[in-house]
CSV table of C-alpha atoms and ligand atoms in Angstrom, one decimal:
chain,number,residue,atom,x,y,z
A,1,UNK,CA,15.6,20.5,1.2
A,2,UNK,CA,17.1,17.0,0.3
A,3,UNK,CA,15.7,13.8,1.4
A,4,UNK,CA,16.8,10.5,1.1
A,5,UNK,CA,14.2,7.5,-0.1
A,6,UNK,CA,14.7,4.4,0.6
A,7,UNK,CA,13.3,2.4,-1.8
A,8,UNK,CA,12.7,-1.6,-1.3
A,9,UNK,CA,13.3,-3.3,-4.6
A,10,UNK,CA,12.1,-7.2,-6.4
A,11,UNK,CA,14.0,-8.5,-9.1
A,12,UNK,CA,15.9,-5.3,-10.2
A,13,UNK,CA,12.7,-3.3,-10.1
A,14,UNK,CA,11.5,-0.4,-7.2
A,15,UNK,CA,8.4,-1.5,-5.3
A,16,UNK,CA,4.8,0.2,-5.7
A,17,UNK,CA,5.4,1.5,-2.3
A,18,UNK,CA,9.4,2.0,-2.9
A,19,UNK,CA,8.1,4.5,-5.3
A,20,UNK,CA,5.4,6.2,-4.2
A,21,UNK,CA,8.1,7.3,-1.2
A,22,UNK,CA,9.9,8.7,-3.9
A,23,UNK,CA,6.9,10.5,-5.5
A,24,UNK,CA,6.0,11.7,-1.8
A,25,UNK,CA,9.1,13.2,-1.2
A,26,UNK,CA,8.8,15.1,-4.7
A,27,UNK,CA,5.8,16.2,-4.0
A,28,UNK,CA,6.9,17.7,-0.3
A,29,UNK,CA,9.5,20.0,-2.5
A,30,UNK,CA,12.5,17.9,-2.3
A,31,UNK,CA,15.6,17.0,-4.0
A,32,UNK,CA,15.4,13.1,-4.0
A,33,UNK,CA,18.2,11.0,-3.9
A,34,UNK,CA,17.0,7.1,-3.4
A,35,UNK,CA,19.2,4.4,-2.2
A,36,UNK,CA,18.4,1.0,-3.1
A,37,UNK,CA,20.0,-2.3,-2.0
A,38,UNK,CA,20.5,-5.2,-4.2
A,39,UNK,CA,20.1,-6.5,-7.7
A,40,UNK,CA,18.8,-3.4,-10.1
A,41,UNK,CA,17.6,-2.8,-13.3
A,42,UNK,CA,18.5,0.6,-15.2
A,43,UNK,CA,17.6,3.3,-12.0
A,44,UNK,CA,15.1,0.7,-11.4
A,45,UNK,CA,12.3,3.1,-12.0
A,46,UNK,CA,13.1,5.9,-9.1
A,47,UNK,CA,13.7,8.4,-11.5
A,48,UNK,CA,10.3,8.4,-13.5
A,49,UNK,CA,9.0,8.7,-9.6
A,50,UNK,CA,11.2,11.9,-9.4
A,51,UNK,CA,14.5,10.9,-7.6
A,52,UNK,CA,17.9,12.7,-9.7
A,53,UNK,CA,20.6,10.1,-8.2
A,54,UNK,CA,20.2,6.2,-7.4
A,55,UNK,CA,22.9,5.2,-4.7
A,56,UNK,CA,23.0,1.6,-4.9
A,57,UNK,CA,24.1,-0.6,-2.8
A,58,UNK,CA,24.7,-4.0,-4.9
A,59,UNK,CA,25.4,-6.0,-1.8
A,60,UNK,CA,22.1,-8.4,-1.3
A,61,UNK,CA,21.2,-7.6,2.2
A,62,UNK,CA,18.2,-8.9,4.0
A,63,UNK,CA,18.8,-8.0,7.6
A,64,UNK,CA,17.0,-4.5,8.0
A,65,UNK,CA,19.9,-3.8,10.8
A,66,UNK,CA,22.2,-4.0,8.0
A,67,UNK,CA,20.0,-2.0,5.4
A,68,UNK,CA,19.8,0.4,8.0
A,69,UNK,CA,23.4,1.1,8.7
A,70,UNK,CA,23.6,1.3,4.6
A,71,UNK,CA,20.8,3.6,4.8
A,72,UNK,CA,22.4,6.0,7.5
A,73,UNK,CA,25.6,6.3,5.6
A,74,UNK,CA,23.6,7.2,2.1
A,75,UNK,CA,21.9,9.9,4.1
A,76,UNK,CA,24.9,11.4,5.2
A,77,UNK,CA,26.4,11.1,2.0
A,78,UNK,CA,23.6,12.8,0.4
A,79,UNK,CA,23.6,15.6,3.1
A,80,UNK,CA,19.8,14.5,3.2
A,81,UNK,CA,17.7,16.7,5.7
A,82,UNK,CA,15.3,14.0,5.9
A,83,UNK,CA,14.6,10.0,5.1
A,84,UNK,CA,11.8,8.6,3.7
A,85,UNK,CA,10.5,5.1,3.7
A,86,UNK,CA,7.3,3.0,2.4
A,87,UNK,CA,5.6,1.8,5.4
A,88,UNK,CA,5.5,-1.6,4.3
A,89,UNK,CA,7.7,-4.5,6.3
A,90,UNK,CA,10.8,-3.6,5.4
A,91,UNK,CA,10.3,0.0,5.6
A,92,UNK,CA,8.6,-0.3,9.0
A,93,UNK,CA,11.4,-2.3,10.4
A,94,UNK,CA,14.5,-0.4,8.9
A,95,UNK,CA,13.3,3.5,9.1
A,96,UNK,CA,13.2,3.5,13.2
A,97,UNK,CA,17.3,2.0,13.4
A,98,UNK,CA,17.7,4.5,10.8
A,99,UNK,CA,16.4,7.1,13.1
A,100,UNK,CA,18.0,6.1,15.7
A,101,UNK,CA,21.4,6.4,13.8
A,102,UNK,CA,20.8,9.7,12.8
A,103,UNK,CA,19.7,11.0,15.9
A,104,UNK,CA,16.2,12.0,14.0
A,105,UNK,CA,12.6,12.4,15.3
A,106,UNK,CA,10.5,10.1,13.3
A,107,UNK,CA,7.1,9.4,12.1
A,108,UNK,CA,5.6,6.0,10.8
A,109,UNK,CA,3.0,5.8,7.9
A,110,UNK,CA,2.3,9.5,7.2
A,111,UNK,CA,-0.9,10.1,5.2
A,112,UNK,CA,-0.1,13.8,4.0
A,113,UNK,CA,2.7,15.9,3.3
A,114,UNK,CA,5.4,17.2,5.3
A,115,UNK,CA,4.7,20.6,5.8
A,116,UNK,CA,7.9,22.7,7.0
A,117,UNK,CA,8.2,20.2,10.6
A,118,UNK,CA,4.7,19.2,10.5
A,119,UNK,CA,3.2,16.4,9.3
A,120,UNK,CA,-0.6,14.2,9.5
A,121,UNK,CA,-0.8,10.6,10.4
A,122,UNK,CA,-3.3,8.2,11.2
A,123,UNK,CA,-4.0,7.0,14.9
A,124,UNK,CA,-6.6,5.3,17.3
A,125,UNK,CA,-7.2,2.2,14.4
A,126,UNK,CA,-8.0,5.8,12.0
A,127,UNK,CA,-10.8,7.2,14.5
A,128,UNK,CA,-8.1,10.1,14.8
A,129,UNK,CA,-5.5,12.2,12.7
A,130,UNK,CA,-2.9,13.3,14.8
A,131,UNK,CA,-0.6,16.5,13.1
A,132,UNK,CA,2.6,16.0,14.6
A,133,UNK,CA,5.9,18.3,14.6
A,134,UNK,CA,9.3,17.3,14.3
A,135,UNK,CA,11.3,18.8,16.5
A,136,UNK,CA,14.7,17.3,15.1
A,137,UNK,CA,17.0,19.0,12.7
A,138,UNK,CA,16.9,15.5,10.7
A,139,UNK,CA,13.6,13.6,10.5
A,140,UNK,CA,12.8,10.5,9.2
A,141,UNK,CA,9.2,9.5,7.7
A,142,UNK,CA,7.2,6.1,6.7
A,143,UNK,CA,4.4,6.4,3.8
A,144,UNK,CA,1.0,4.8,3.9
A,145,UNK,CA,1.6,2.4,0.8
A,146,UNK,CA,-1.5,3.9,-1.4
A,147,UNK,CA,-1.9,6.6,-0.2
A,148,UNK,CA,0.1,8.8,-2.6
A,149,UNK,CA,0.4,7.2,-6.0
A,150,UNK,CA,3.2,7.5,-7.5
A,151,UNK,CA,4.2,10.5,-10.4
A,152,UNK,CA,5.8,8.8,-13.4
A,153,UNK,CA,6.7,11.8,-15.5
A,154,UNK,CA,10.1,12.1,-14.1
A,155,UNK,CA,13.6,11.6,-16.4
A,156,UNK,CA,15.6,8.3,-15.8
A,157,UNK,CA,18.2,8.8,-12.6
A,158,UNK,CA,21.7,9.1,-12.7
A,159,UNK,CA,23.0,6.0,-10.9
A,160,UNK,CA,26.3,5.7,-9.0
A,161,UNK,CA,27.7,2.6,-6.7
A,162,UNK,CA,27.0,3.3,-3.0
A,163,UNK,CA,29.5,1.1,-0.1
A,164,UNK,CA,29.1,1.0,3.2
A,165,UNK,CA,30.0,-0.8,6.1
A,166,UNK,CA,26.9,-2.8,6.6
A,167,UNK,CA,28.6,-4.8,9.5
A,168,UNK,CA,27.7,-8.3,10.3
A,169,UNK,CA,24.4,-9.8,9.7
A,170,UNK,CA,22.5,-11.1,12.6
A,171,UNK,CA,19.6,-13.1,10.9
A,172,UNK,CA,19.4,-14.7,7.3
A,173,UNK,CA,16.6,-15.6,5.2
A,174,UNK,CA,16.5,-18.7,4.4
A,175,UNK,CA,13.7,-18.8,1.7
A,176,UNK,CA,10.2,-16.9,0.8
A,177,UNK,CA,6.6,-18.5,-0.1
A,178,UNK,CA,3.5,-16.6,-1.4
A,179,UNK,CA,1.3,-16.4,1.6
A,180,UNK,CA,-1.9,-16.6,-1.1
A,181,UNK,CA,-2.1,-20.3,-1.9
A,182,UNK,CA,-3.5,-19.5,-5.5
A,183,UNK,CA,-0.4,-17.0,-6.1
A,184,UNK,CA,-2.6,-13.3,-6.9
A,185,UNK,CA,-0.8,-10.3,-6.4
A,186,UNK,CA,-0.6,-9.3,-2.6
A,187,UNK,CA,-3.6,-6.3,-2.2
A,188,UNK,CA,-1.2,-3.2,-2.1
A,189,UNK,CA,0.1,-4.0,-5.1
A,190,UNK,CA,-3.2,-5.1,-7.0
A,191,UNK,CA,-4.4,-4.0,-10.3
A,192,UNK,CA,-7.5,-5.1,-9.8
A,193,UNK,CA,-9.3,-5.7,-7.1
A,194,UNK,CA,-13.2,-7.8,-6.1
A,195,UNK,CA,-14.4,-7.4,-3.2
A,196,UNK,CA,-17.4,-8.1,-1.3
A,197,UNK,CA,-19.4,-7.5,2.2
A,198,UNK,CA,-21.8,-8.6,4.6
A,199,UNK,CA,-24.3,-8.5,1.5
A,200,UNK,CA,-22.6,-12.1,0.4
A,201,UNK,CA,-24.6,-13.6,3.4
A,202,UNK,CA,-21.7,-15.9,5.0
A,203,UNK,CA,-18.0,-17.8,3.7
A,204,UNK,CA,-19.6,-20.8,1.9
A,205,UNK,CA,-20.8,-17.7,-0.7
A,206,UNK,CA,-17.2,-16.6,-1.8
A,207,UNK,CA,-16.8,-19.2,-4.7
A,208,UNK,CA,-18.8,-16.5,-6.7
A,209,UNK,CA,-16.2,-13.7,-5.7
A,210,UNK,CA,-13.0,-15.7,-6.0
A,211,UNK,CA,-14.7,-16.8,-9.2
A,212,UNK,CA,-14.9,-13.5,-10.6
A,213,UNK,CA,-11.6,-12.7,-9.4
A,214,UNK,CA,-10.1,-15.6,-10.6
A,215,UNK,CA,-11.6,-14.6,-14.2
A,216,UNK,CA,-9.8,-11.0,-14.0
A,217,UNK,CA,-6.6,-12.2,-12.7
A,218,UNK,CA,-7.8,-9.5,-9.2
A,219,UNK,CA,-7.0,-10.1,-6.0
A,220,UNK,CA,-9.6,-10.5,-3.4
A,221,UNK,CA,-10.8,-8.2,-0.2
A,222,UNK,CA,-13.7,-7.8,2.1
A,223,UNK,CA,-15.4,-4.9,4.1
A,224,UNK,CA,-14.3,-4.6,7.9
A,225,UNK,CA,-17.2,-6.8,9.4
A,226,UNK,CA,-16.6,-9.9,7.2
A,227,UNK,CA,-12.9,-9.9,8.4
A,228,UNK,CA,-14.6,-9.3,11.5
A,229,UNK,CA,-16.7,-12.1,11.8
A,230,UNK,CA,-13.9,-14.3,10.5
A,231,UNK,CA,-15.6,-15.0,7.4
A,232,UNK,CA,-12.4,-13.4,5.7
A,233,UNK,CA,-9.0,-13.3,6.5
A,234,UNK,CA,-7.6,-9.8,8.0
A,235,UNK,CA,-5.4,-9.2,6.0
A,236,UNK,CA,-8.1,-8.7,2.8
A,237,UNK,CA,-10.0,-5.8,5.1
A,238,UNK,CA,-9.6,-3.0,2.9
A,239,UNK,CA,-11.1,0.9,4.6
A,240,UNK,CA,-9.8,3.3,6.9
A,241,UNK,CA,-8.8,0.6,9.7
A,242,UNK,CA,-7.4,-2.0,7.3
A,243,UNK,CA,-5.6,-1.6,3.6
A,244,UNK,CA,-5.5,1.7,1.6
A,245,UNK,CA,-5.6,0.4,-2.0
A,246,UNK,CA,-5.5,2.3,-5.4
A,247,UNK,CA,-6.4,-0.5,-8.0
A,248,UNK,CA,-7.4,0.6,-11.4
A,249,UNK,CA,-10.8,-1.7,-11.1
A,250,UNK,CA,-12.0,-1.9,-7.9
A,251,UNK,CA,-15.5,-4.1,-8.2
A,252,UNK,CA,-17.3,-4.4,-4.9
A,253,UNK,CA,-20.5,-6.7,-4.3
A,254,UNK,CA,-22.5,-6.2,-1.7
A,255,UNK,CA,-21.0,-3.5,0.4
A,256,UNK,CA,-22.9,-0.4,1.6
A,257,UNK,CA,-20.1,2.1,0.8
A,258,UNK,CA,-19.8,3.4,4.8
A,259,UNK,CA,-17.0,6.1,4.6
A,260,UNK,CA,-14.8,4.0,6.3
A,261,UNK,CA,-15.0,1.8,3.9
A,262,UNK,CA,-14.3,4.2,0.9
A,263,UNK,CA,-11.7,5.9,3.1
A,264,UNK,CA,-9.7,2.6,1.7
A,265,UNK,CA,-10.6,2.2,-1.9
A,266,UNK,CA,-12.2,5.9,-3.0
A,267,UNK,CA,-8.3,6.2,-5.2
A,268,UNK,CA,-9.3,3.2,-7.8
A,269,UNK,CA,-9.6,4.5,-10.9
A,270,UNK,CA,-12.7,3.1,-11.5
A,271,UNK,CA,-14.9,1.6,-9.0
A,272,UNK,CA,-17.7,-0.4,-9.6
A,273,UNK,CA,-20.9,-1.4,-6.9
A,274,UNK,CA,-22.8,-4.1,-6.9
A,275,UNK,CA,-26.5,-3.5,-4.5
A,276,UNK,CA,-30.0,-4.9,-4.3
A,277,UNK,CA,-30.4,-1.2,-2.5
A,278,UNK,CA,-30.8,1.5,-5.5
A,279,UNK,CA,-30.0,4.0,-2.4
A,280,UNK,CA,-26.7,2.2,-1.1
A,281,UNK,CA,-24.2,4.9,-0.6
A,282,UNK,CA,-21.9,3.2,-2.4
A,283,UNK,CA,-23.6,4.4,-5.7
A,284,UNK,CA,-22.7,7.9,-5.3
A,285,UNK,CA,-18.9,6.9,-5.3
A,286,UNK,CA,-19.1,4.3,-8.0
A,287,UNK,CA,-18.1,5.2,-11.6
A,288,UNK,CA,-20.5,2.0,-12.4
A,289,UNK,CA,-23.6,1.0,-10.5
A,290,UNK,CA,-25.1,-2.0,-10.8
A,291,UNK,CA,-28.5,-2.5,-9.0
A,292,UNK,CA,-29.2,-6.3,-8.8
A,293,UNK,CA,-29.0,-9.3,-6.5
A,294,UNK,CA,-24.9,-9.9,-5.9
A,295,UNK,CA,-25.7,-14.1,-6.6
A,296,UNK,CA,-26.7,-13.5,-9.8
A,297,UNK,CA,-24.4,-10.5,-11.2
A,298,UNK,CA,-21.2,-12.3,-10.1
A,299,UNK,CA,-21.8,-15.2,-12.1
A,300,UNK,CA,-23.1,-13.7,-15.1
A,301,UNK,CA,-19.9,-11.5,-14.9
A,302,UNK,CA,-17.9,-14.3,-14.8
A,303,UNK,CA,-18.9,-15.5,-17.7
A,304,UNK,CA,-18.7,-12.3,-19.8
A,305,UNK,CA,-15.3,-12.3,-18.7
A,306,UNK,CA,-14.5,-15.7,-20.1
A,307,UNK,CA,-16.3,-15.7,-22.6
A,308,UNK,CA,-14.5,-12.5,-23.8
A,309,UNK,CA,-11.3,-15.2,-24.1
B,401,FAD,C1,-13.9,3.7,13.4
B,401,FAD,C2,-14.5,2.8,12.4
B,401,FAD,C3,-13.6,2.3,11.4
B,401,FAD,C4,-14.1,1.5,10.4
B,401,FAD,N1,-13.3,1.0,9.5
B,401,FAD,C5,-13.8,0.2,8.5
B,401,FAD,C6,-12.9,-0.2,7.4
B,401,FAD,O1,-11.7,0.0,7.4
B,401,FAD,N2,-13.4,-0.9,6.4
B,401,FAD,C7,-14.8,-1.2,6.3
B,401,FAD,O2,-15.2,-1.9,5.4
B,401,FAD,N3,-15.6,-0.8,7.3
B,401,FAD,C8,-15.1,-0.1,8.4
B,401,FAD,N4,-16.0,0.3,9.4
B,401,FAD,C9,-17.4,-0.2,9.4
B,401,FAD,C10,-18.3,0.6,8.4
B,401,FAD,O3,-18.8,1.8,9.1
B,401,FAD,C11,-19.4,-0.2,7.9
B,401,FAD,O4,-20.2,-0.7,9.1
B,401,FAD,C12,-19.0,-1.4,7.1
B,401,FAD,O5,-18.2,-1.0,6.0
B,401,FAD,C13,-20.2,-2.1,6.5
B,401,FAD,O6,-19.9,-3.3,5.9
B,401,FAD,P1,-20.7,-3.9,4.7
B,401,FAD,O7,-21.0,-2.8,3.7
B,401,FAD,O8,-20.1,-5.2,4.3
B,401,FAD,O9,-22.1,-4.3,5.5
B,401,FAD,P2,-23.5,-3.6,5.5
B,401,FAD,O10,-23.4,-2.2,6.0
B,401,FAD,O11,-24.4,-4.6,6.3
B,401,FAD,O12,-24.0,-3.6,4.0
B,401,FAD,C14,-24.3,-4.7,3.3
B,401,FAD,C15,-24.8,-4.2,1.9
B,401,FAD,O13,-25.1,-5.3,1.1
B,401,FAD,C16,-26.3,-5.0,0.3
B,401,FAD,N5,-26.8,-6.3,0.0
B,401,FAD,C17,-27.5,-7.2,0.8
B,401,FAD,N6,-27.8,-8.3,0.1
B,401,FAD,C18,-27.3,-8.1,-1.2
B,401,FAD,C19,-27.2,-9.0,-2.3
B,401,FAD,N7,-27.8,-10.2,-2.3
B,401,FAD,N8,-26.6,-8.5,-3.4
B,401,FAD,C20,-26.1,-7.2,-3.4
B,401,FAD,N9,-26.1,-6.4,-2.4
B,401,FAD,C21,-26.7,-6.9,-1.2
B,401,FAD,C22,-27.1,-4.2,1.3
B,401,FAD,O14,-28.1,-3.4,0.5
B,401,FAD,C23,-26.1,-3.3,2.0
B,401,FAD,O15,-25.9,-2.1,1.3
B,401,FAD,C24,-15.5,1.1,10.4
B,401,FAD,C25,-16.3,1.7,11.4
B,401,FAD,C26,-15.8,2.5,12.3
B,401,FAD,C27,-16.8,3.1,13.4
């Protein structure tokens, strides 16, 4: 079986989620040859993930109609039987043109394998998995960023100049700006991670987390009902209806640990909860548990932190 990942890449390197395609296509049994599009450094990483071949495509393209007719002709080249794609915006808006190209069924942001045609996704906001089968000879499949992790025991990749006719472009980027004013690492791609829940009482109380956060060099996120309430923006909502994260430190203050909730952030490699409620569920998931009073925990880790330098 040979698949095709495409993997999205920044500054010459793959993408967390370029990656983990790669890994998830490896893991389904695969041969893996990745294509990737631009500037790139080495095999840019894809072979540690587990792809043998790197076509690439040095032409800087950033209309996804053009990455997809790029895509398509790698795939044929390859004699891939399937694509794969991160499910993150680039993937999501290139993998259905490539479908469409190659005359494949296709599935967006998978969260298991691809079992002969069959494979599991999340629907209904996550109230539901469906297992869907693709009838197609040639299928093509987006991964939940996270949801995977990414295997980096693999050999470096052979790489070899891909061309195609990528046709004309019909939009252009004209520039990019972080969309988090204080410049932390977007939360798919955190190492570390604080978060916090309806515990914290209300917004004017998030000095303490960003605090903390600030002090780790983390990113920020929230349980579903602060996003909810507007007390946090949606796009820190981290569970089984918002982001699927796999930080190596995941701290979280004042949340109960609802399985929704850990459905999102039960990958980190180590988790630690913050409760005044020795019984929270979130305890039982934790690697560390600290039972205490959120206002006063943050702030004293804060200063451990800087006063560690
Ligand atoms: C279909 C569905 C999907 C869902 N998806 C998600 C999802 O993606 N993400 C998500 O987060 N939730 C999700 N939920 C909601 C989830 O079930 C919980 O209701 C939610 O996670 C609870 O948020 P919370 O822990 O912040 O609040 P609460 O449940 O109110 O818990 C607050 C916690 O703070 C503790 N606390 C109070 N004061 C302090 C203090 N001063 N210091 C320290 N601790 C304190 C309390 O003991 C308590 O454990 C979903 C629910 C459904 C039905």
């Amino acid at each position: 079986m040979n698949c095709l990942a495409f993997v999205p890449s920044k500054n010459g390197q793959a993408t967390k989620a370029g990656l983990e395609a790669v890994s998830y296509a490896k893991q389904c049994g695969a041969a893996v040859t990745a294509v990737m599009v631009g500037a790139l450094n080495g095999d840019g990483g894809a072979g540690a993930a587990g792809a043998t071949k790197v076509l690439h495509v040095s032409e800087e393209l950033h209309d996804e109609g053009q990455i997809a007719k790029v895509v398509s002709a790698a795939a044929e080249a390859a004699g891939a039987d399937w694509v794969v794609a991160p499910h993150d915006h680039v993937g999501r808006a290139v993998a259905p043109r490539v479908a469409v190209r190659l005359g494949a069924g296709m599935v967006p942001g998978v969260t298991g394998l691809l079992e002969g045609s069959t494979v599991k996704r999340n629907v209904f906001s996550g109230k539901a998995m469906a297992h869907v089968d693709v009838k197609t000879a040639k299928k093509v499949i987006t991964t939940t960023p996270n949801a995977f992790g990414v295997a980096g025991d693999g050999a470096a990749a052979a790489v070899e100049s891909f061309a195609a006719d990528a046709g004309e472009a019909r939009l252009s980027v004209t520039g990019f700006e972080p969309s988090s004013a204080d410049g932390s690492v977007p939360l798919p791609e955190a190492v570390r991670v604080v978060s916090a829940g309806r515990g914290l009482k209300g917004p004017e109380n998030w000095g303490i987390v960003e605090e903390l956060a600030q002090a780790l060099g983390a990113t920020t996120a929230c349980s579903r009902p602060v996003s909810d309430m507007g007390w946090r923006p949606h796009h820190e909502h981290v569970g089984q209806t918002g982001i699927t994260i796999r930080p190596d430190l995941y701290i979280a203050a004042g949340i109960s640990g609802a399985i929704q909730h850990l459905a999102g952030v039960n990958q980190s490699k180590v988790i630690v909860a913050i409760n005044t409620d020795p019984e929270a569920p979130f305890f039982k998931a934790a690697d560390y548990g600290i039972v205490g009073d959120a206002f006063e925990v943050l702030p004293k880790l804060t200063a451990a932190i800087k006063s560690m330098g």
